[in-house]
PDB file of N, CA and C in Angstrom:
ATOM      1  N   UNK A 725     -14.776 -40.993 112.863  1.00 91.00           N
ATOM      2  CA  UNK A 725     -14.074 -39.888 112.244  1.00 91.00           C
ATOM      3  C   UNK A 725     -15.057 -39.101 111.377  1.00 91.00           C
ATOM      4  N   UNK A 726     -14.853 -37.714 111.339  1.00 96.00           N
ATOM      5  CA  UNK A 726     -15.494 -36.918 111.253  1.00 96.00           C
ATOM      6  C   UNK A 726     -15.258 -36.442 109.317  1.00 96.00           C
ATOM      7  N   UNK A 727     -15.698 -37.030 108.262  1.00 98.00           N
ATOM      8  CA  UNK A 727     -15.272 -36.423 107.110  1.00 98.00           C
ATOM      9  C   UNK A 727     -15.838 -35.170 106.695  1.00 98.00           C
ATOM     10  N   UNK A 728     -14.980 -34.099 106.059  1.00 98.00           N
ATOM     11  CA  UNK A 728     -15.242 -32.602 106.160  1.00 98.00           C
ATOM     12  C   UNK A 728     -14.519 -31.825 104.971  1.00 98.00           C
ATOM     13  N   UNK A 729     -15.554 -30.874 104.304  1.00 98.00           N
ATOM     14  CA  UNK A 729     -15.010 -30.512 103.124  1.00 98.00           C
ATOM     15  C   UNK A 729     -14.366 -28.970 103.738  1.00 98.00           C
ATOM     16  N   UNK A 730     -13.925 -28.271 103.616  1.00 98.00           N
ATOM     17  CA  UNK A 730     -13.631 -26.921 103.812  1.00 98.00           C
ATOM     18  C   UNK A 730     -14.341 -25.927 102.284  1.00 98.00           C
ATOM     19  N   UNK A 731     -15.061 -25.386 102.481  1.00 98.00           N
ATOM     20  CA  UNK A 731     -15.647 -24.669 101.556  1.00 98.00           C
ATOM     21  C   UNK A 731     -15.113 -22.647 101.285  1.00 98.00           C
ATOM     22  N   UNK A 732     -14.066 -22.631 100.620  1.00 97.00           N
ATOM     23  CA  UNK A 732     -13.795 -21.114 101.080  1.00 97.00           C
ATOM     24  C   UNK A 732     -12.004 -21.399 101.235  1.00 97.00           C
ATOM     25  N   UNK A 733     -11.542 -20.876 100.307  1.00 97.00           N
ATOM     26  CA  UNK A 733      -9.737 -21.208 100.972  1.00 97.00           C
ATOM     27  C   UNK A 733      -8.743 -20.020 100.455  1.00 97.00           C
ATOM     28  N   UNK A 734      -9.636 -18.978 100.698  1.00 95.00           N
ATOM     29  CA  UNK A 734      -8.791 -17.528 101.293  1.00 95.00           C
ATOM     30  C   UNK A 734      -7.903 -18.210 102.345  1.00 95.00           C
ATOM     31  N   UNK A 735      -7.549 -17.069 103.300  1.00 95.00           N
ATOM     32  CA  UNK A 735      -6.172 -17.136 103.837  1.00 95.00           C
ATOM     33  C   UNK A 735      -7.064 -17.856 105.071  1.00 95.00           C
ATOM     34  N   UNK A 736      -7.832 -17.253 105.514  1.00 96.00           N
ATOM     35  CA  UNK A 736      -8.868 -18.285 106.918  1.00 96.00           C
ATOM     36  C   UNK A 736      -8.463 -19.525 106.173  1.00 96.00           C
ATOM     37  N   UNK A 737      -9.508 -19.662 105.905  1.00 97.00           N
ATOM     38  CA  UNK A 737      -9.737 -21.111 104.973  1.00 97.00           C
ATOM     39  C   UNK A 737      -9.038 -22.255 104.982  1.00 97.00           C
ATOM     40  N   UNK A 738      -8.030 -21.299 104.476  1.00 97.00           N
ATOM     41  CA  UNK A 738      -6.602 -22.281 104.229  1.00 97.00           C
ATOM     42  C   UNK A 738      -6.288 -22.711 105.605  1.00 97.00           C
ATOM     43  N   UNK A 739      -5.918 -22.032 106.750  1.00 97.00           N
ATOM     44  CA  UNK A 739      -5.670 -22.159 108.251  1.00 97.00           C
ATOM     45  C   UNK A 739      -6.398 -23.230 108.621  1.00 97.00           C
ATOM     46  N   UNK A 740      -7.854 -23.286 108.474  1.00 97.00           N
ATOM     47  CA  UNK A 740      -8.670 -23.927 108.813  1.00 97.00           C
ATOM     48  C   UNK A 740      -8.750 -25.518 108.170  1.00 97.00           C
ATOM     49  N   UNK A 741      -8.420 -25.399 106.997  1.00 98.00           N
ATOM     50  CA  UNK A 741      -8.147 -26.548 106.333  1.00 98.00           C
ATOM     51  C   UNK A 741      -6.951 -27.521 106.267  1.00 98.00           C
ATOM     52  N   UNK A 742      -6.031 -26.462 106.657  1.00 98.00           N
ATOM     53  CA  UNK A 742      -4.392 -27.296 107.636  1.00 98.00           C
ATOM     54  C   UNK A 742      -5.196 -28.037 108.888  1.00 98.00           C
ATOM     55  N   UNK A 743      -5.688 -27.179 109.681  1.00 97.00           N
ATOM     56  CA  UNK A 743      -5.897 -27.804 110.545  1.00 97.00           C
ATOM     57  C   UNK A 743      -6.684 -28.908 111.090  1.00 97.00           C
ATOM     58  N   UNK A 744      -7.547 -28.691 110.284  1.00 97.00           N
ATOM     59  CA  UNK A 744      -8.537 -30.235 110.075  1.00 97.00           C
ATOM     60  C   UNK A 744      -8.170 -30.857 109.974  1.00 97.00           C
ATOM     61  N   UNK A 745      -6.639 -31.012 108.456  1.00 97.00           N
ATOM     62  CA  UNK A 745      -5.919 -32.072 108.098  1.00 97.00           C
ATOM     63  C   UNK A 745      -4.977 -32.699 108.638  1.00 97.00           C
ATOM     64  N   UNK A 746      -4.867 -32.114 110.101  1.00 97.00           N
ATOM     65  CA  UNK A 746      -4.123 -32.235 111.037  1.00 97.00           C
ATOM     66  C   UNK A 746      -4.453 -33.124 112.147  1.00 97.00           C
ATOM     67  N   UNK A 747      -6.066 -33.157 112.401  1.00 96.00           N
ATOM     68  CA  UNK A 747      -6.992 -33.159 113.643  1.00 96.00           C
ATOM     69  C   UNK A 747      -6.838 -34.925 113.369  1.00 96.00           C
ATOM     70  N   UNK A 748      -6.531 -35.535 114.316  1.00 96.00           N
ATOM     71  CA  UNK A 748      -6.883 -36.894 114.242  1.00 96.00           C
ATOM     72  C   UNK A 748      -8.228 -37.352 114.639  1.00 96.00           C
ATOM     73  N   UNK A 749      -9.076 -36.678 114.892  1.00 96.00           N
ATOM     74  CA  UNK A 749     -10.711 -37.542 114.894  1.00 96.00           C
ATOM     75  C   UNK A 749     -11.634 -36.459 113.469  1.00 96.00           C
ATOM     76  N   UNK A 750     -11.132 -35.869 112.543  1.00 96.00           N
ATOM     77  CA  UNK A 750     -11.386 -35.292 111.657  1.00 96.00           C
ATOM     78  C   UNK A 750     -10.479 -35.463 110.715  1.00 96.00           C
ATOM     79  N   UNK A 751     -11.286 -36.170 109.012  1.00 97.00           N
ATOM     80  CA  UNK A 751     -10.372 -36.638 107.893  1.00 97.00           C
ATOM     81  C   UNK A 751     -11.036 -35.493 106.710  1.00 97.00           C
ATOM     82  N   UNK A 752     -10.081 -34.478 106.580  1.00 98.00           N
ATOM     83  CA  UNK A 752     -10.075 -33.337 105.558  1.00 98.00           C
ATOM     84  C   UNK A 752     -10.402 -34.011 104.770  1.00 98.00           C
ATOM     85  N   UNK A 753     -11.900 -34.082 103.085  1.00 98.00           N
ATOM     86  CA  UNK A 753     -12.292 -34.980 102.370  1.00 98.00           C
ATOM     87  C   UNK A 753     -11.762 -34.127 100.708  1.00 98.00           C
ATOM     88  N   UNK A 754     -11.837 -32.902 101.083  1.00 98.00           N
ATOM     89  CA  UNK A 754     -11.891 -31.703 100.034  1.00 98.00           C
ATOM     90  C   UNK A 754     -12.010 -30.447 100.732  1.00 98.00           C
ATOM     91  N   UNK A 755     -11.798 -29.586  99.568  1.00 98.00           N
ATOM     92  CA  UNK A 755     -11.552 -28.188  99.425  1.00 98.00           C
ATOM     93  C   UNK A 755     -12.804 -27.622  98.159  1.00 98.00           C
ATOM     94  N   UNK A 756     -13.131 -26.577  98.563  1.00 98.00           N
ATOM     95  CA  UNK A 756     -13.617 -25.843  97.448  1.00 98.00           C
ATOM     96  C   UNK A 756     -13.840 -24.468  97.609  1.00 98.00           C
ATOM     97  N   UNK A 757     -13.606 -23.427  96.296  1.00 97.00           N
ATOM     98  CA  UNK A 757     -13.854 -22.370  96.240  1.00 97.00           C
ATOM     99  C   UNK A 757     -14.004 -21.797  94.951  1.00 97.00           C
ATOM    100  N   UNK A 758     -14.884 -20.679  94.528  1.00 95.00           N
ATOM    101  CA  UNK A 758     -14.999 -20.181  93.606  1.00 95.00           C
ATOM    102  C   UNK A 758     -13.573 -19.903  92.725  1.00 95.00           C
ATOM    103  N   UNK A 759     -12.820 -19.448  93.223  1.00 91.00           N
ATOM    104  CA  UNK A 759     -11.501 -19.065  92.581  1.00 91.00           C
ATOM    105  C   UNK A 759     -10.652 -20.211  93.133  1.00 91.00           C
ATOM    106  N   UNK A 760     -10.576 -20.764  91.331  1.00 89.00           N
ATOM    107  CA  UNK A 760     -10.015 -22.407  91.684  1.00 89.00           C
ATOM    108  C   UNK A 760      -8.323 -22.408  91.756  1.00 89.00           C
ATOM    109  N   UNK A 761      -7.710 -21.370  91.582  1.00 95.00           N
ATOM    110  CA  UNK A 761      -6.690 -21.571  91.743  1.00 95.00           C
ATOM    111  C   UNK A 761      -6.153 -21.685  93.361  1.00 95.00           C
ATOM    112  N   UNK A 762      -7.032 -21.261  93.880  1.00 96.00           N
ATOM    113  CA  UNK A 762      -7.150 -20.892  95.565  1.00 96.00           C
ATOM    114  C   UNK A 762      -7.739 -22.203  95.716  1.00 96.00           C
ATOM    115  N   UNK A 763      -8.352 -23.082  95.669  1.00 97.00           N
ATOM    116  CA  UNK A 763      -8.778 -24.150  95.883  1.00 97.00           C
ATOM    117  C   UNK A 763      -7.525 -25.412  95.411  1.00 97.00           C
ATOM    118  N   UNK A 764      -7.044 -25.151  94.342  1.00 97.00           N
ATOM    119  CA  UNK A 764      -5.978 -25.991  93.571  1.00 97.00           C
ATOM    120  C   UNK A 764      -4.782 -25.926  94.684  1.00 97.00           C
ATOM    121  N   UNK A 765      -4.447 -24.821  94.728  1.00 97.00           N
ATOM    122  CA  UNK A 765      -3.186 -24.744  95.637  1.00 97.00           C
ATOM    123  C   UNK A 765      -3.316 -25.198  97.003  1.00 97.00           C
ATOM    124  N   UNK A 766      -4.713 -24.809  97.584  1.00 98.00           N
ATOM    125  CA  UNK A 766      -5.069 -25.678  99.035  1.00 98.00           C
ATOM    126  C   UNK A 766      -4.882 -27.219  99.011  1.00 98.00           C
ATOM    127  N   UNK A 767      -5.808 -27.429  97.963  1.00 98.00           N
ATOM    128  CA  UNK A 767      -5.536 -29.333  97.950  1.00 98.00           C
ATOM    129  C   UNK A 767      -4.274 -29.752  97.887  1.00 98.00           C
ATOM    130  N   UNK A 768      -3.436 -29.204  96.555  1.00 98.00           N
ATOM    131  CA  UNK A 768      -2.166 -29.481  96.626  1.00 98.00           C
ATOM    132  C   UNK A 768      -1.526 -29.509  97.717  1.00 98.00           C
ATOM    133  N   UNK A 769      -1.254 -28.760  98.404  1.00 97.00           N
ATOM    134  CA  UNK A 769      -0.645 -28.801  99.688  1.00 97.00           C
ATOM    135  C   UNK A 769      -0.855 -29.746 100.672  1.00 97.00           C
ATOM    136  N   UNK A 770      -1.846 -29.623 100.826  1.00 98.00           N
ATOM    137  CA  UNK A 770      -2.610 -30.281 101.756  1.00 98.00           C
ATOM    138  C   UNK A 770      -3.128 -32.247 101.317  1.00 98.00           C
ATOM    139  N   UNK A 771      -2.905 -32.280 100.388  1.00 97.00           N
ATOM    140  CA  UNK A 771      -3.283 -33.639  99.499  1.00 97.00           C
ATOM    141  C   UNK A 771      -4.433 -34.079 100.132  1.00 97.00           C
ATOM    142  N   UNK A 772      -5.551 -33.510  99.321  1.00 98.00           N
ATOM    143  CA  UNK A 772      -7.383 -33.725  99.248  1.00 98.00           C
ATOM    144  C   UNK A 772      -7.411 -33.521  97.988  1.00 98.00           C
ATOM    145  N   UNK A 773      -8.248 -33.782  98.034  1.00 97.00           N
ATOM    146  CA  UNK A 773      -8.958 -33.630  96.435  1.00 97.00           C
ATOM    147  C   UNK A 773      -9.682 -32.139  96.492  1.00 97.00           C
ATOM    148  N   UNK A 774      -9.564 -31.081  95.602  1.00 98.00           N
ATOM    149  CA  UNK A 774     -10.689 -29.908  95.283  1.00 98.00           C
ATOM    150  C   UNK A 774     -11.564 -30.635  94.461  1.00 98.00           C
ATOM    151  N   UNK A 775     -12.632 -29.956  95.148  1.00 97.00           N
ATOM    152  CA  UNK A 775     -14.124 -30.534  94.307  1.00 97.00           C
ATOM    153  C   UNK A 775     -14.357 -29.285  93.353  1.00 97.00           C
ATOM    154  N   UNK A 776     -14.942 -29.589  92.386  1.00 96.00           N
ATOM    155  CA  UNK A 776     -15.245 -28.731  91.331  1.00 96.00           C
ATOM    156  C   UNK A 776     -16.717 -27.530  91.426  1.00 96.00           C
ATOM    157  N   UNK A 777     -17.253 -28.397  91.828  1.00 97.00           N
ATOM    158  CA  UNK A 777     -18.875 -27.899  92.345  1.00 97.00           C
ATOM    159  C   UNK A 777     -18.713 -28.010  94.048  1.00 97.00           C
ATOM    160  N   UNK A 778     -20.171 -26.927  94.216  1.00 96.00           N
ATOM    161  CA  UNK A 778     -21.029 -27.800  95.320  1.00 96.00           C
ATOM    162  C   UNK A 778     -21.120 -28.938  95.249  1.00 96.00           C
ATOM    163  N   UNK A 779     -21.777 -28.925  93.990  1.00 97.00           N
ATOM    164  CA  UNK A 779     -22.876 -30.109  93.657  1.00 97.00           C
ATOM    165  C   UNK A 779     -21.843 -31.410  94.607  1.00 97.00           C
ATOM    166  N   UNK A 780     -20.538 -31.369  93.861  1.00 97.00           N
ATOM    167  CA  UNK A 780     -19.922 -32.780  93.754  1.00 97.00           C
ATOM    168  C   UNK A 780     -19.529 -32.479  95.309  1.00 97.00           C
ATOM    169  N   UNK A 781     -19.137 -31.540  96.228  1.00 97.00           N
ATOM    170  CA  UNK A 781     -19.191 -31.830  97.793  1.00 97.00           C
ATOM    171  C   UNK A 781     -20.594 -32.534  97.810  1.00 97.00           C
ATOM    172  N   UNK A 782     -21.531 -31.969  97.964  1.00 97.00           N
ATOM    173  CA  UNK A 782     -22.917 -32.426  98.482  1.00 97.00           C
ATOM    174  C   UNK A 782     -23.132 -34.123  98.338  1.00 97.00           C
ATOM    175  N   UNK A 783     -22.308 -34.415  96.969  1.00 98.00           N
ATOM    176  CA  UNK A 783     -22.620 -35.745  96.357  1.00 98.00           C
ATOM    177  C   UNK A 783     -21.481 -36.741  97.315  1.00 98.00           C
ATOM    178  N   UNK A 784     -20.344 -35.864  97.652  1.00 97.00           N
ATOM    179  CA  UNK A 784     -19.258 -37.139  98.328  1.00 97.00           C
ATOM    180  C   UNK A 784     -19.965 -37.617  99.853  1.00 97.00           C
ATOM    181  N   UNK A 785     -20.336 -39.227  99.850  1.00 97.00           N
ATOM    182  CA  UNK A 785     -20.329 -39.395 100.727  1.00 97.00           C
ATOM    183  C   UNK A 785     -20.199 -39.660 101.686  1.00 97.00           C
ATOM    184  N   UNK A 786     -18.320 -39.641 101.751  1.00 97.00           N
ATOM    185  CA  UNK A 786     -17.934 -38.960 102.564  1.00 97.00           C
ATOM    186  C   UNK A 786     -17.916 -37.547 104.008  1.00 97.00           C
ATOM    187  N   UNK A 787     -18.373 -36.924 103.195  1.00 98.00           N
ATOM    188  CA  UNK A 787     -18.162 -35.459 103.407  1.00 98.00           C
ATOM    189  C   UNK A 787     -19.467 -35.482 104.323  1.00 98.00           C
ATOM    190  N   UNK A 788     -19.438 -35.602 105.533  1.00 97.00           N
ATOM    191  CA  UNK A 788     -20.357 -35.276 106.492  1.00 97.00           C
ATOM    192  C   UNK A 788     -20.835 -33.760 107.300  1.00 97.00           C
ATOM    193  N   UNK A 789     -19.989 -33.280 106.862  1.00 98.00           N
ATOM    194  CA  UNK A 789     -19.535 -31.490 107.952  1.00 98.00           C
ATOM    195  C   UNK A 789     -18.476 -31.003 106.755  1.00 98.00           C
ATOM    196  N   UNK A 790     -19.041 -29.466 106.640  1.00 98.00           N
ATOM    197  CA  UNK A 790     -18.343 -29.010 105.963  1.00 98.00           C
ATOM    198  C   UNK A 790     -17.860 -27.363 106.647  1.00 98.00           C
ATOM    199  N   UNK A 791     -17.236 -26.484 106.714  1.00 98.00           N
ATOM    200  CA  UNK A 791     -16.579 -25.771 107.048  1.00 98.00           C
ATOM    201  C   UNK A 791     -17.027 -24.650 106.179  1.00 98.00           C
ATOM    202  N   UNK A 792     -17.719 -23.481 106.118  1.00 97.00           N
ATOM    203  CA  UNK A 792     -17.673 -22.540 105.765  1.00 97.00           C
ATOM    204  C   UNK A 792     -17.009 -21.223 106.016  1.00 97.00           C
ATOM    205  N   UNK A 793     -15.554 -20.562 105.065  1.00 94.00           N
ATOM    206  CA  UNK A 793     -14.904 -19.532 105.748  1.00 94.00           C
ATOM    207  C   UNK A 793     -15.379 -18.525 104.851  1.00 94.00           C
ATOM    208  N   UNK A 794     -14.865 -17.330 104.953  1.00 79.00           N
ATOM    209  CA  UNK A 794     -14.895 -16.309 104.312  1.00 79.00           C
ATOM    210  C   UNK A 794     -13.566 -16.069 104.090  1.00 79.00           C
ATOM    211  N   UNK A 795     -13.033 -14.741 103.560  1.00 61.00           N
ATOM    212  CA  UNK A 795     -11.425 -14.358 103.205  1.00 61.00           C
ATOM    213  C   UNK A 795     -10.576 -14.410 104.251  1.00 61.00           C
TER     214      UNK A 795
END
C-alpha cells in the first residue's frame, strides 16, 4: 500500500484527496495547504491528519508519494 499526502486542497485537491481515501491499494496519510482552514476541513472530512508544515509531510514516514494540486 501506497502511503500519500495530498499537498494543495482547493476544490481539485479535495477531489483528489476523496479519492485516494477511497483507493484500496492507496492509504491517504495527510493533507496540507497553505490556507489551513482548507486543509482543516479536508482532513476533517476525510479523517487524516493535516500536517502543519512541509517539513512534518517530508518527516512522516509514512508518506511515500505525495500529490501535488493546484486550485
Amino acid at each position: 500500500m501506497v502511503g500519500i499526502a495530498v499537498l494543495g486542497c482547493g476544490r481539485i485537491g479535495r477531489i483528489h484527496a476523496g479519492n485516494l481515501a477511497r483507493h484500496s491499494r492507496a492509504k491517504l496519510v495527510s493533507v496540507f495547504d497553505v490556507a489551513g482552514d482548507a486543509a482543516r476541513q479536508t482532513a476533517t472530512e476525510l479523517g487524516v491528519q493535516r500536517a502543519q508544515s512541509l517539513d512534518e509531510v517530508w518527516a512522516d514516514r509514512e508518506v511515500t508519494a505525495a500529490v501535488i494540486s493546484g486550485t
